[in-house]
Coordinates of C-alpha atoms and ligand atoms in Angstrom, one line a residue:
M1 CA 53.3 23.6 160.9
P2 CA 52.0 24.0 157.4
I3 CA 51.7 20.9 155.3
I4 CA 52.4 21.1 151.6
N5 CA 50.5 18.5 149.8
R6 CA 52.6 17.2 147.1
H7 CA 49.9 14.7 145.3
P8 CA 46.5 14.1 145.2
T9 CA 45.3 11.6 147.9
S10 CA 43.6 9.7 145.8
A11 CA 42.3 10.8 142.9
P12 CA 44.6 10.9 139.4
W13 CA 46.5 14.2 139.3
I14 CA 44.3 16.7 137.1
P15 CA 46.9 18.8 135.4
P16 CA 47.1 22.6 136.7
L17 CA 46.8 25.5 134.2
W18 CA 50.2 25.9 133.2
V19 CA 50.0 29.0 131.5
L20 CA 47.4 30.5 134.6
A21 CA 50.2 29.8 136.8
M22 CA 52.4 31.5 134.6
M23 CA 50.4 34.4 134.5
A24 CA 49.2 34.7 137.9
L25 CA 53.3 35.5 138.3
G26 CA 53.9 37.5 135.8
T27 CA 56.6 35.5 133.6
I28 CA 54.6 35.8 130.5
G29 CA 54.0 39.3 128.7
C30 CA 50.1 38.7 127.2
A31 CA 47.8 39.0 130.3
G32 CA 44.9 38.1 129.2
T33 CA 45.9 35.6 126.0
A34 CA 44.2 32.6 126.9
A35 CA 45.0 29.7 129.1
A36 CA 46.0 26.5 127.7
A37 CA 44.7 23.6 130.4
T38 CA 47.7 21.1 129.6
S39 CA 50.5 19.2 130.4
A40 CA 54.2 19.9 128.5
T41 CA 55.8 16.7 127.5
I42 CA 58.7 15.7 127.9
E43 CA 60.2 12.5 125.7
V44 CA 63.2 11.3 126.9
N45 CA 66.2 9.2 124.3
T46 CA 68.5 7.2 126.1
R47 CA 69.3 4.7 123.5
E48 CA 73.1 6.8 123.1
A49 CA 73.2 6.4 127.1
P50 CA 76.0 3.9 126.8
R51 CA 78.1 6.1 125.0
G52 CA 77.6 9.0 127.4
I53 CA 74.4 11.0 125.2
M54 CA 70.9 11.5 126.6
S55 CA 68.4 13.7 125.0
A56 CA 65.6 15.4 125.3
H57 CA 62.6 17.1 123.3
L58 CA 60.6 19.0 125.4
R59 CA 56.9 20.7 124.2
L60 CA 55.8 23.4 126.2
P61 CA 52.3 24.8 126.2
V62 CA 53.2 29.1 125.7
N63 CA 51.9 31.9 125.1
A64 CA 52.9 35.0 123.3
G65 CA 55.1 37.0 124.9
P66 CA 58.6 36.8 126.4
L67 CA 59.3 33.9 128.4
T68 CA 61.8 33.0 131.1
L69 CA 62.5 28.9 131.1
V70 CA 65.4 27.8 134.0
Y71 CA 67.1 24.9 134.2
P72 CA 66.9 23.0 137.6
K73 CA 70.1 24.3 139.8
W74 CA 69.5 23.1 143.6
L75 CA 69.0 19.6 143.9
P76 CA 67.0 17.9 146.3
G77 CA 68.6 15.1 147.8
R78 CA 72.3 16.4 147.3
H79 CA 71.0 19.8 149.3
S80 CA 73.5 21.6 146.5
P81 CA 73.5 23.9 143.1
A82 CA 74.5 20.6 141.6
G83 CA 72.1 21.1 138.3
P84 CA 74.7 19.4 135.5
L85 CA 74.6 22.7 133.1
T86 CA 78.5 22.7 131.9
S87 CA 77.4 19.5 130.6
L88 CA 74.4 20.6 129.1
G89 CA 74.0 20.9 125.4
G90 CA 70.9 22.9 124.3
P91 CA 68.9 24.4 124.6
R92 CA 67.2 24.6 120.6
F93 CA 64.0 26.6 120.4
T94 CA 61.5 25.8 117.7
A95 CA 57.8 26.8 117.5
D96 CA 55.7 25.9 114.3
G97 CA 59.1 24.3 112.9
R98 CA 60.6 28.0 113.0
T99 CA 63.9 28.2 114.9
L100 CA 63.8 30.5 117.8
P101 CA 67.2 32.5 118.9
W102 CA 67.0 33.2 122.9
R103 CA 69.7 34.8 125.5
R104 CA 70.7 33.2 128.8
D105 CA 70.5 35.6 131.4
A106 CA 74.0 37.1 132.5
A107 CA 73.7 37.1 136.3
D108 CA 71.8 34.0 136.1
L109 CA 73.9 31.4 133.8
N110 CA 70.8 28.7 134.3
A111 CA 67.6 31.1 132.8
F112 CA 67.3 31.5 129.0
S113 CA 65.2 34.1 127.3
V114 CA 62.8 33.5 124.5
D115 CA 60.2 35.9 122.7
I116 CA 57.3 33.7 121.6
P117 CA 55.7 35.1 118.6
A118 CA 52.2 35.8 118.5
G119 CA 49.8 32.5 117.2
V120 CA 52.6 30.5 119.2
T121 CA 51.1 27.8 121.9
S122 CA 53.7 25.0 121.9
L123 CA 57.2 25.5 122.4
E124 CA 59.5 23.0 121.2
A125 CA 62.9 22.6 123.2
D126 CA 66.1 19.6 122.3
L127 CA 68.2 19.6 124.9
E128 CA 71.3 17.2 125.3
I129 CA 73.9 16.3 128.1
L130 CA 76.7 14.8 128.0
T131 CA 78.4 12.5 130.6
A132 CA 81.7 12.2 131.8
P133 CA 83.6 9.2 130.9
A134 CA 85.0 8.7 134.1
P135 CA 82.8 7.1 137.3
D136 CA 83.2 10.0 139.2
G137 CA 82.9 13.1 137.3
V138 CA 82.2 15.3 139.4
V139 CA 84.3 18.7 138.8
Q140 CA 83.0 21.6 141.2
G141 CA 79.9 20.0 141.4
L142 CA 78.5 21.4 138.2
E143 CA 80.0 18.5 135.2
S144 CA 77.6 15.6 135.2
P145 CA 78.9 12.6 136.7
R146 CA 78.6 9.2 134.7
T147 CA 75.2 7.4 134.7
A148 CA 75.2 5.1 132.1
T149 CA 77.5 2.0 131.2
E150 CA 77.5 -0.6 128.1
S151 CA 74.4 -2.3 130.2
L152 CA 72.5 -0.4 132.4
L153 CA 71.6 3.4 132.7
I154 CA 70.0 6.3 135.1
L155 CA 67.6 8.6 134.4
E156 CA 67.7 11.2 136.1
W157 CA 64.4 14.0 134.6
H158 CA 66.3 17.1 136.1
Q159 CA 69.1 16.7 133.7
L160 CA 67.0 16.9 130.6
M161 CA 64.7 19.4 132.3
L162 CA 63.5 23.1 131.4
Y163 CA 60.4 25.1 133.0
P164 CA 59.1 28.7 133.5
A165 CA 60.9 31.0 135.9
G166 CA 59.4 31.8 139.1
T167 CA 56.5 28.9 138.9
R168 CA 56.1 26.3 141.9
S169 CA 57.2 23.3 140.5
D170 CA 53.7 21.7 142.5
D171 CA 51.9 23.7 140.0
L172 CA 53.5 22.3 136.6
S173 CA 52.0 19.1 134.9
Y174 CA 54.6 17.2 132.9
Q175 CA 53.9 13.8 130.9
A176 CA 57.1 12.1 130.4
S177 CA 57.7 9.2 127.6
V178 CA 61.2 7.1 127.9
H179 CA 63.1 5.2 124.6
L180 CA 65.4 2.8 126.0
P181 CA 68.2 0.5 124.2
M182 CA 66.3 -2.0 122.7
G183 CA 65.3 -4.9 124.9
W184 CA 66.4 -3.5 128.1
K185 CA 64.4 -3.5 131.4
F186 CA 63.5 -1.1 133.6
A187 CA 61.3 0.4 136.4
T188 CA 60.4 3.9 138.3
A189 CA 58.0 5.2 140.7
L190 CA 56.1 6.6 137.8
R191 CA 52.3 4.7 136.6
T192 CA 53.0 3.8 132.9
T193 CA 50.2 4.2 130.6
A194 CA 51.3 2.7 127.9
A195 CA 54.1 0.3 127.1
T196 CA 55.8 1.2 123.6
A197 CA 58.4 -1.2 121.4
D198 CA 61.3 0.5 123.6
G199 CA 59.9 1.8 126.7
A200 CA 57.6 3.7 127.8
Q201 CA 54.9 6.8 128.8
F202 CA 54.3 7.9 131.9
A203 CA 50.9 8.8 133.8
P204 CA 51.2 13.2 134.1
V205 CA 52.4 14.4 137.2
S206 CA 53.9 17.4 138.9
L207 CA 57.2 18.7 138.1
T208 CA 58.2 17.7 141.8
T209 CA 57.0 14.3 141.3
L210 CA 58.7 14.1 137.8
L211 CA 62.1 14.8 139.1
D212 CA 61.6 12.8 142.0
S213 CA 60.9 9.6 140.3
T214 CA 64.1 8.6 139.2
L215 CA 64.2 5.2 136.1
L216 CA 67.0 2.4 136.9
A217 CA 67.1 0.7 133.1
G218 CA 69.6 -2.6 132.5
R219 CA 70.0 -5.0 129.8
Y220 CA 70.5 -7.7 133.0
F221 CA 67.2 -6.8 135.4
R222 CA 65.4 -8.1 138.2
D223 CA 62.6 -7.4 140.0
I224 CA 62.0 -8.8 143.8
P225 CA 58.8 -8.3 145.9
L226 CA 60.0 -7.4 149.6
G227 CA 56.8 -7.6 150.9
G228 CA 55.1 -4.4 152.8
A229 CA 51.8 -2.6 152.5
P230 CA 51.7 -0.4 150.6
A231 CA 53.9 -3.0 148.5
V232 CA 58.3 -2.6 148.3
T233 CA 59.9 -4.2 145.8
L234 CA 63.5 -3.6 145.0
H235 CA 64.9 -3.7 141.5
I236 CA 68.4 -4.4 140.6
A237 CA 70.0 -3.6 136.9
A238 CA 74.1 -5.1 137.0
D239 CA 77.1 -5.1 134.4
T240 CA 76.5 -8.7 134.5
P241 CA 74.2 -11.3 134.9
V242 CA 75.8 -13.2 137.7
A243 CA 76.2 -10.0 139.7
L244 CA 72.4 -10.2 139.8
N245 CA 72.7 -13.4 142.3
M246 CA 71.1 -12.2 145.6
K247 CA 71.2 -15.0 148.0
A248 CA 67.8 -16.3 149.4
E249 CA 69.6 -15.0 152.9
T250 CA 70.3 -11.6 152.2
Q251 CA 66.9 -11.0 150.4
A252 CA 65.2 -12.2 153.4
H253 CA 66.9 -10.0 155.1
Y254 CA 66.0 -6.6 152.6
Q255 CA 62.3 -8.6 153.1
R256 CA 63.1 -8.2 157.2
L257 CA 64.0 -4.2 156.6
V258 CA 60.7 -3.2 155.2
R259 CA 59.3 -5.0 158.3
E260 CA 61.9 -3.2 160.9
A261 CA 61.4 0.0 159.1
V262 CA 57.5 -0.1 159.4
E263 CA 57.5 -0.8 162.8
L264 CA 60.3 1.6 163.7
F265 CA 58.0 4.6 162.2
G266 CA 54.6 3.0 162.7
A267 CA 53.0 4.3 159.4
T268 CA 53.9 4.6 155.9
H269 CA 54.1 8.2 153.4
Y270 CA 54.4 6.3 149.7
N271 CA 51.8 4.8 147.7
K272 CA 54.4 2.1 146.6
Y273 CA 57.8 2.5 147.5
D274 CA 61.3 1.0 144.9
F275 CA 64.2 0.8 145.2
L276 CA 66.5 1.1 142.1
W277 CA 69.6 -0.8 142.6
A278 CA 72.5 0.1 140.0
L279 CA 75.5 -2.5 140.3
T280 CA 78.6 -1.3 138.4
D281 CA 82.1 -0.3 138.7
Q282 CA 81.7 2.1 135.9
I283 CA 79.5 4.7 138.0
M284 CA 80.5 6.3 140.8
P285 CA 79.1 4.6 144.4
D286 CA 76.5 6.7 145.7
G287 CA 72.8 6.7 147.1
L288 CA 70.0 9.5 146.4
E289 CA 66.7 9.0 148.0
H290 CA 63.2 9.9 146.8
H291 CA 59.6 9.7 147.8
E292 CA 58.3 6.6 147.1
S293 CA 62.3 5.2 145.7
S294 CA 65.7 5.5 146.0
D295 CA 68.6 5.6 143.4
N296 CA 71.3 3.0 144.8
R297 CA 74.6 2.9 143.2
S298 CA 77.0 0.2 144.8
P299 CA 80.1 -2.0 143.0
L300 CA 79.1 -4.9 140.2
R301 CA 80.1 -7.6 143.0
A302 CA 78.3 -6.4 146.2
L303 CA 75.9 -9.0 146.0
L304 CA 78.9 -11.6 145.2
D305 CA 81.7 -10.6 147.6
D306 CA 80.9 -10.3 150.5
P307 CA 83.0 -7.6 152.2
I308 CA 81.9 -5.5 149.7
R309 CA 78.1 -7.0 150.8
R310 CA 78.8 -5.9 154.5
A311 CA 80.7 -2.0 153.2
E312 CA 77.1 -1.5 151.6
A313 CA 74.8 -2.6 154.2
N314 CA 73.5 0.6 154.9
L315 CA 73.0 2.1 151.9
L316 CA 69.3 0.9 151.4
P317 CA 68.1 1.1 155.0
H318 CA 70.1 5.0 155.0
E319 CA 67.7 6.3 151.8
Y320 CA 64.8 4.0 152.4
A321 CA 64.6 5.9 155.8
H322 CA 64.6 9.0 154.1
S323 CA 60.9 8.4 152.7
W324 CA 60.5 9.5 156.3
N325 CA 63.1 12.2 157.3
G326 CA 64.0 14.0 154.5
K327 CA 60.7 13.2 152.2
Y328 CA 57.8 13.0 154.5
R329 CA 59.3 15.7 157.0
R330 CA 61.8 18.3 155.6
P331 CA 63.7 21.2 157.3
L332 CA 62.1 24.4 156.0
G333 CA 64.9 25.3 154.6
L334 CA 65.3 22.5 152.5
A335 CA 61.2 22.6 151.4
T336 CA 62.2 25.1 148.5
P337 CA 59.0 26.0 146.0
D338 CA 61.6 25.1 143.4
Y339 CA 64.9 24.1 142.1
Q340 CA 66.5 27.6 141.8
A341 CA 65.7 29.1 145.4
P342 CA 68.5 28.5 147.4
M343 CA 68.1 25.5 149.7
L344 CA 69.6 26.3 153.4
D345 CA 71.2 22.9 154.7
E346 CA 71.4 24.0 158.3
M347 CA 69.4 21.1 159.5
L348 CA 71.5 18.5 157.8
W349 CA 72.6 16.9 161.6
V350 CA 68.8 15.5 161.4
Y351 CA 68.1 15.3 157.6
E352 CA 71.2 13.4 157.3
G353 CA 72.8 12.5 160.5
L354 CA 69.7 10.7 162.2
T355 CA 69.1 8.9 158.8
E356 CA 73.1 7.9 159.0
Y357 CA 72.0 6.7 162.4
L358 CA 69.2 4.7 161.8
G359 CA 70.6 3.0 158.8
D360 CA 72.9 1.1 160.8
V361 CA 70.2 0.4 163.6
L362 CA 67.6 -0.3 160.6
A363 CA 70.8 -2.5 158.9
V364 CA 71.9 -4.7 161.9
R365 CA 67.4 -5.0 163.1
S366 CA 66.9 -7.0 159.9
G367 CA 69.9 -8.9 159.7
L368 CA 72.0 -7.2 157.3
L369 CA 74.9 -6.8 159.8
T370 CA 75.6 -8.5 162.8
E371 CA 75.7 -7.6 165.9
E372 CA 79.4 -7.1 165.8
E373 CA 79.5 -5.8 162.5
F374 CA 77.1 -3.0 164.0
R375 CA 79.3 -1.9 166.7
D376 CA 82.5 -2.3 164.0
E377 CA 80.6 0.7 162.2
F378 CA 80.3 2.9 165.5
A379 CA 84.3 2.0 165.8
R380 CA 85.4 3.1 162.4
I381 CA 83.2 6.7 162.3
A382 CA 84.0 7.3 165.7
A383 CA 88.0 6.8 165.2
A384 CA 87.5 8.7 161.6
M385 CA 86.5 11.7 163.5
D386 CA 88.7 11.2 165.8
S387 CA 91.9 12.4 163.2
H388 CA 90.1 15.1 161.9
S389 CA 91.9 18.5 163.2
A390 CA 89.1 20.5 161.3
R391 CA 87.1 19.5 164.5
E392 CA 89.1 22.5 166.2
W393 CA 88.4 24.9 164.1
R394 CA 84.9 24.1 162.2
S395 CA 81.8 23.4 164.7
L396 CA 79.2 20.5 163.2
R397 CA 76.7 23.3 162.2
D398 CA 79.4 24.9 160.0
S399 CA 79.6 21.9 158.0
T400 CA 76.3 21.3 157.7
I401 CA 76.1 24.6 156.4
S402 CA 79.0 24.3 154.0
A403 CA 77.9 21.0 152.6
P404 CA 77.7 22.1 149.2
L405 CA 81.3 22.7 149.5
L406 CA 82.1 19.6 151.6
Y407 CA 80.5 17.4 149.1
Y408 CA 82.8 18.2 146.5
Q409 CA 85.8 18.1 147.8
S410 CA 88.1 15.6 147.3
R411 CA 89.3 12.7 149.5
A412 CA 92.9 14.4 149.5
W413 CA 93.5 16.5 153.0
A414 CA 89.8 15.4 153.9
A415 CA 90.9 14.6 157.6
R416 CA 92.3 18.7 157.4
L417 CA 88.2 20.3 156.3
R418 CA 86.1 17.3 157.2
R419 CA 85.3 15.5 154.4
Q420 CA 81.9 15.0 152.5
D421 CA 80.3 12.9 155.4
D422 CA 82.1 14.0 158.5
F423 CA 78.7 15.6 159.5
Y424 CA 76.4 12.7 158.7
Q425 CA 78.8 10.4 160.8
E426 CA 79.5 12.9 163.9
S427 CA 75.8 13.5 164.1
A428 CA 75.2 9.9 163.9
L429 CA 77.2 9.5 167.2
L430 CA 75.3 12.5 168.9
W431 CA 71.7 10.4 168.1
L432 CA 73.4 7.3 169.8
E433 CA 73.9 10.0 172.5
A434 CA 70.4 11.0 172.4
D435 CA 69.2 7.8 172.3
T436 CA 71.5 6.5 175.1
L437 CA 70.1 9.6 177.2
I438 CA 66.6 8.6 177.0
R439 CA 67.0 5.0 177.7
R440 CA 68.9 5.5 180.8
E441 CA 66.5 8.5 181.9
S442 CA 63.7 6.4 181.1
K443 CA 65.1 3.3 182.7
G444 CA 64.5 1.8 180.0
R445 CA 61.1 2.9 178.9
K446 CA 61.5 4.9 176.3
S447 CA 64.4 5.5 173.9
L448 CA 64.3 7.1 169.8
D449 CA 62.5 4.8 168.4
D450 CA 59.4 6.6 170.4
F451 CA 60.8 9.7 168.6
C452 CA 60.8 8.1 165.3
K453 CA 57.3 7.5 165.7
L454 CA 55.9 10.7 167.0
F455 CA 58.3 12.3 164.6
Y456 CA 57.7 10.7 161.5
G457 CA 55.0 8.4 161.8
G458 CA 51.2 9.2 162.4
E459 CA 48.8 8.4 159.8
S460 CA 49.7 6.0 156.8
T461 CA 49.6 9.1 154.0
P462 CA 50.3 9.0 150.3
P463 CA 53.3 11.3 149.7
K464 CA 53.5 14.9 151.3
V465 CA 55.8 17.3 152.5
V466 CA 55.3 18.3 156.9
P467 CA 58.1 21.0 157.2
Y468 CA 59.8 21.5 160.1
D469 CA 62.3 23.5 162.2
F470 CA 64.6 23.5 165.3
D471 CA 62.2 23.8 167.5
A472 CA 60.3 21.3 166.6
V473 CA 62.7 18.7 166.5
V474 CA 63.1 20.0 170.3
S475 CA 59.7 19.9 171.1
A476 CA 59.1 16.1 169.7
L477 CA 61.7 14.8 171.9
N478 CA 60.5 16.6 175.0
A479 CA 57.5 14.9 174.2
V480 CA 59.3 11.4 174.5
H481 CA 61.3 12.4 177.9
A482 CA 61.1 16.2 179.5
Y483 CA 65.0 17.3 179.4
D484 CA 67.1 20.1 178.1
W485 CA 67.0 19.5 174.2
A486 CA 68.2 22.8 172.9
G487 CA 70.5 23.4 175.6
F488 CA 71.6 19.6 174.6
W489 CA 72.0 20.3 170.7
R490 CA 73.1 23.8 170.5
E491 CA 76.1 23.3 172.4
R492 CA 77.1 20.2 170.1
L493 CA 75.9 22.0 167.1
D494 CA 78.2 25.1 167.9
R495 CA 81.2 23.4 170.4
L496 CA 84.8 23.6 169.2
R497 CA 86.0 20.8 170.2
P498 CA 89.6 18.5 169.2
G499 CA 88.1 14.4 169.4
A500 CA 85.2 12.6 168.6
P501 CA 82.2 12.9 170.5
L502 CA 82.5 9.3 172.1
E503 CA 80.1 10.1 175.2
G504 CA 77.2 8.6 173.4
L505 CA 78.9 5.2 173.0
Q506 CA 80.5 5.3 176.2
A507 CA 77.1 5.5 177.4
A508 CA 75.9 2.6 175.6
G509 CA 78.6 0.5 177.4
W510 CA 81.6 0.6 175.1
S511 CA 85.0 2.1 174.1
L512 CA 86.6 3.1 171.1
A513 CA 90.5 1.6 171.4
L514 CA 92.9 1.3 169.0
T515 CA 93.9 -2.6 168.5
S516 CA 95.9 -4.2 166.1
H517 CA 93.5 -6.1 164.4
P518 CA 91.1 -4.6 161.6
S519 CA 87.9 -5.6 161.7
S520 CA 85.6 -7.1 159.9
M521 CA 84.1 -4.1 158.7
H522 CA 87.2 -1.6 158.4
L523 CA 88.7 -4.8 155.5
A524 CA 85.1 -4.3 154.3
H525 CA 85.4 -0.9 153.6
E526 CA 88.8 -1.6 152.3
A527 CA 87.4 -3.7 149.8
D528 CA 85.0 -1.3 148.9
D529 CA 87.2 1.6 148.4
K530 CA 89.9 -0.3 146.9
D531 CA 92.6 0.7 149.3
L532 CA 94.8 0.0 152.2
D533 CA 93.7 2.4 155.1
L534 CA 96.2 3.0 157.6
H535 CA 94.7 6.0 159.1
Y536 CA 95.5 5.0 162.5
S537 CA 99.4 3.8 162.4
L538 CA 101.1 6.1 159.6
G539 CA 98.4 8.0 158.5
F540 CA 97.5 8.1 155.5
Y541 CA 95.5 5.4 153.3
V542 CA 97.2 3.6 150.0
E543 CA 94.8 3.6 146.9
D544 CA 95.5 -0.1 144.9
E545 CA 95.2 2.1 141.5
G546 CA 98.8 4.0 141.5
A547 CA 99.8 3.0 144.8
T548 CA 98.4 6.6 145.3
I549 CA 98.6 7.7 148.8
G550 CA 95.4 9.5 149.8
D551 CA 94.6 12.2 153.0
I552 CA 97.0 12.9 155.3
V553 CA 96.2 12.7 159.0
P554 CA 97.1 15.9 160.8
R555 CA 99.9 15.2 163.2
S556 CA 100.9 11.4 161.9
P557 CA 104.0 10.0 161.1
A558 CA 103.4 11.1 157.3
D559 CA 102.4 14.4 158.2
L560 CA 105.3 15.2 160.0
A561 CA 107.6 13.4 157.6
G562 CA 105.7 15.8 154.8
A563 CA 103.8 13.4 153.0
S564 CA 101.4 15.4 149.7
P565 CA 98.0 13.1 149.2
G566 CA 98.4 12.2 145.1
S567 CA 102.3 11.1 145.5
H568 CA 102.9 7.8 144.4
L569 CA 104.3 4.7 146.8
I570 CA 107.3 3.2 145.1
A571 CA 109.8 1.4 148.0
I572 CA 109.6 0.9 151.5
N573 CA 113.2 0.9 153.3
G574 CA 114.5 -0.2 149.8
Y575 CA 112.6 -2.6 149.1
K576 CA 109.8 -2.3 145.9
W577 CA 106.6 -1.3 147.6
S578 CA 103.4 -3.7 148.0
K579 CA 100.7 -4.3 150.9
E580 CA 102.4 -7.5 152.1
L581 CA 105.1 -5.6 152.8
L582 CA 103.8 -2.5 154.6
H583 CA 101.7 -5.0 156.8
D584 CA 105.4 -6.9 157.7
T585 CA 107.2 -3.9 158.2
L586 CA 105.0 -2.0 160.8
S587 CA 104.3 -5.1 162.8
A588 CA 108.0 -5.7 163.5
P589 CA 109.9 -2.8 162.5
P590 CA 113.7 -3.5 161.2
D591 CA 114.9 -0.1 163.2
S592 CA 115.4 -0.4 166.4
T593 CA 115.0 3.7 165.9
G594 CA 111.8 3.0 164.3
K595 CA 112.2 4.8 161.5
I596 CA 111.1 4.0 158.3
A597 CA 111.9 5.3 155.0
L598 CA 109.5 5.8 152.0
L599 CA 110.3 6.3 148.2
V600 CA 107.1 8.1 146.7
Q601 CA 107.2 10.0 143.3
K602 CA 105.2 13.4 143.6
D603 CA 104.9 14.8 140.5
D604 CA 108.3 14.1 138.3
M605 CA 110.2 13.9 141.4
Y606 CA 111.7 11.0 143.4
K607 CA 112.0 11.5 147.5
T608 CA 112.4 9.8 150.6
L609 CA 110.3 10.7 153.6
E610 CA 111.5 9.3 156.7
L611 CA 108.6 8.4 159.2
K612 CA 108.9 8.2 162.8
Y613 CA 107.0 5.1 164.0
S614 CA 106.8 2.1 165.9
G615 CA 103.6 1.6 167.6
G616 CA 102.6 -1.7 164.9
E617 CA 99.5 -2.1 163.2
R618 CA 96.5 0.3 164.6
Y619 CA 93.1 -0.2 164.2
P620 CA 89.5 0.8 165.4
N621 CA 87.3 -1.3 167.5
L622 CA 85.2 -1.3 170.8
S623 CA 86.3 -2.8 174.1
R624 CA 83.2 -2.9 176.7
R625 CA 83.3 -0.8 179.5
P626 CA 82.8 -3.3 183.0
G627 CA 79.7 -2.8 184.8
T628 CA 78.0 -1.6 182.1
D629 CA 74.9 -2.3 180.3
D630 CA 75.0 -3.1 176.7
L631 CA 73.0 -0.7 175.1
L632 CA 73.9 -0.9 171.5
A633 CA 73.0 -4.8 172.1
K634 CA 69.5 -3.3 172.7
I635 CA 69.4 -0.9 170.0
A636 CA 70.2 -3.5 167.7
H637 CA 67.9 -5.9 168.6
P638 CA 65.3 -6.9 165.5
R639 CA 61.6 -5.2 167.2
A640 CA 59.4 -6.2 164.2
P641 CA 57.9 -10.2 164.0
P642 CA 59.5 -12.7 162.1
Ligands
LIG1 ZN1 71.1 10.5 153.2

C-alpha cells in the first residue's frame, strides 16, 4: 500500500512553496511570476465565542491573476460534507488596503474567485463563524452547532479557513495564532512557539495538521498526565470548577487506558497525545478523533454523577483507538487529498465499527467499565439492533455509504430508518463474532488482539496515513487465522435480515434476554440522554424535557396504536403522567384487557391512544448459555502490566 507522509519524521516542518504548488496545479494565472516561499497565517479571535462569534484574519501569499479559494466542505472524522457554510460570515478580501470583489461559484458554493491585482503578493481575508444558540443546532449538516459557552470553547480551525482550490492539504503551510478570553487556559496538539497576553502563536504546520489540531480553552481548566511514552495528557475544561473533580480511582483508570491501548496495538503513531474534554450541558455530547488528540464533549456532571460517568465511559477509549484505526490506518476512500474531494464511507464498518468494539474492550480492560457493565453494553446495542425494522430493507453496507445522511437524522423514526450509530453498533457485534471465531478455531491461541497488532501496530512512528482497502483487511485477518474472511464480511455487509446479528454474543457464551429489571447501563444511558427508555415494552422513549415521545419501534404497541414522535405525553389512564406512574402501570396493569390509554398532545390537538400491552417492564440483559465458555470475560481481561 502507498504510504502518505503527513508530517516530517523528525526535523521541524519546512513550509512548502505555497505558490509553486498552486502554479503546478494551474490555479494561478500568471505563470512565471516569482514564487513566495512562505506560510499563510491565520489569526483567530475567540474573545466573543461565548456569545456565538469567532472570527479569523488570514494572510495568504498570492501572485497576480485569478485565484479560487475554497472553504473546507468534507470533514475528516465527520465523514460528511459538514463544513458549516450556512453559518459563515465572509469572506471579505482586501489587498494593500483595498477591498477586492469576489464571486461565488454557482455550481460549488464553497468556492470563491477573486482577481489578484498586479503587484499584490499578500491577500487578506476576514471570516467569521456564527454558531447556533442551541446545543445541537445542526440543520441538514450545514449549520454550525454550538462550540462555546460562557466558560469554555472548542476551536475547530476548518470553520474559519480558506485555501487554494486544487491543492493538497499536505502541501500547504499555515502558521496559526489565537486570542482567547482573558485568563482562559488552553490545550491543543499544536506546538506553541510564543505565549501572548491573551493566547498563543503556534509553529507552522501543514493545513492537514492544523485542521487535525482542535483547540480547547476554558476559564476552569485542568491538565492530568496519563503517562505513556510518547506522553499522553488529559485536558479538561468545564462550565463549573467543581465539575473538574475527577476521582483518583477514575484517573487511575484513564492512566490504565493508555497502557492497555499501547499493549493492544503494540506501537504508537503520535509524537504526543492530548485528550481534550469539554464538560458542559450547553454543547451537544460528541467525540471527534484526531491523530495526536481527540475532541471529546460530555455532559457537565460526567465526572460527578456515576451513571453519567458510566454512560460516557467508552468515549475517550473510542476516540483514542481512532489514532490507530482511522487516522494511521485509513480506508482509501477516506484518505482524500483535500477537504473538497468527496469522502467514500463504505469501509466505516472497519473505521467506526471496529473502533466501537475496541472502545468498549479498552473501557473494560482499563476499569472504566466493570465486566457486568461491558456485558450490559452488548445487551443494549443488540436489543437496539433487534428493534430496527430498516434492517429488512437496508444493508449494513448501505448504512455506511449513507453515513452523511444518517449522521444528521433526528432520533424521531430512528428505528424505521436506522439511526446514526446503527452501523457502529451492528459492526461492533460482527467484530465480536470475528473475535470469537478466531478464538474458537485457534483454540484460544489467537484473537482479534493479534489482528490489531498486525494491522495497526508495527513500528512506532510519528503521524502518517497508511491507507487500506477491503482486500488488505481480509489478508490481515487471514494472516492471523486462515478463513474465508472475504465471504464472511461480504455476506454480513450485504444481507437483508431482520433481527440483530447475535451470533457473536452466542459464540461468546451469552444470549440476549428481555427481563423486567433495567441493567445499570440502561439506567446510566437514561440519565445521560435525559429520557425514559421504553423501547422494549410500549415501544418508545419519553424525553424528560416536555415529556416528548421520541422514536416509535415498528410493530410495538405504540406503533400499532398510531403514536407519532414529537407528541407530548399528558395522562395515563386518566391520571396526570409521571415516570413513576408509567412504571407502575407497566408492572401492574389496572385493566385485565391489557389496555393502556395515553392522552397525548399532538400539534394543537389532544388525542387518546389505546395501547394493548400486558408484558410488564422489559429491558435488555444478557444471560449465560449453559455449558459454553465465557469468552466475553476473556476479552474483558486486562492485558497490560498493572
Ligand atoms: Zn468514531
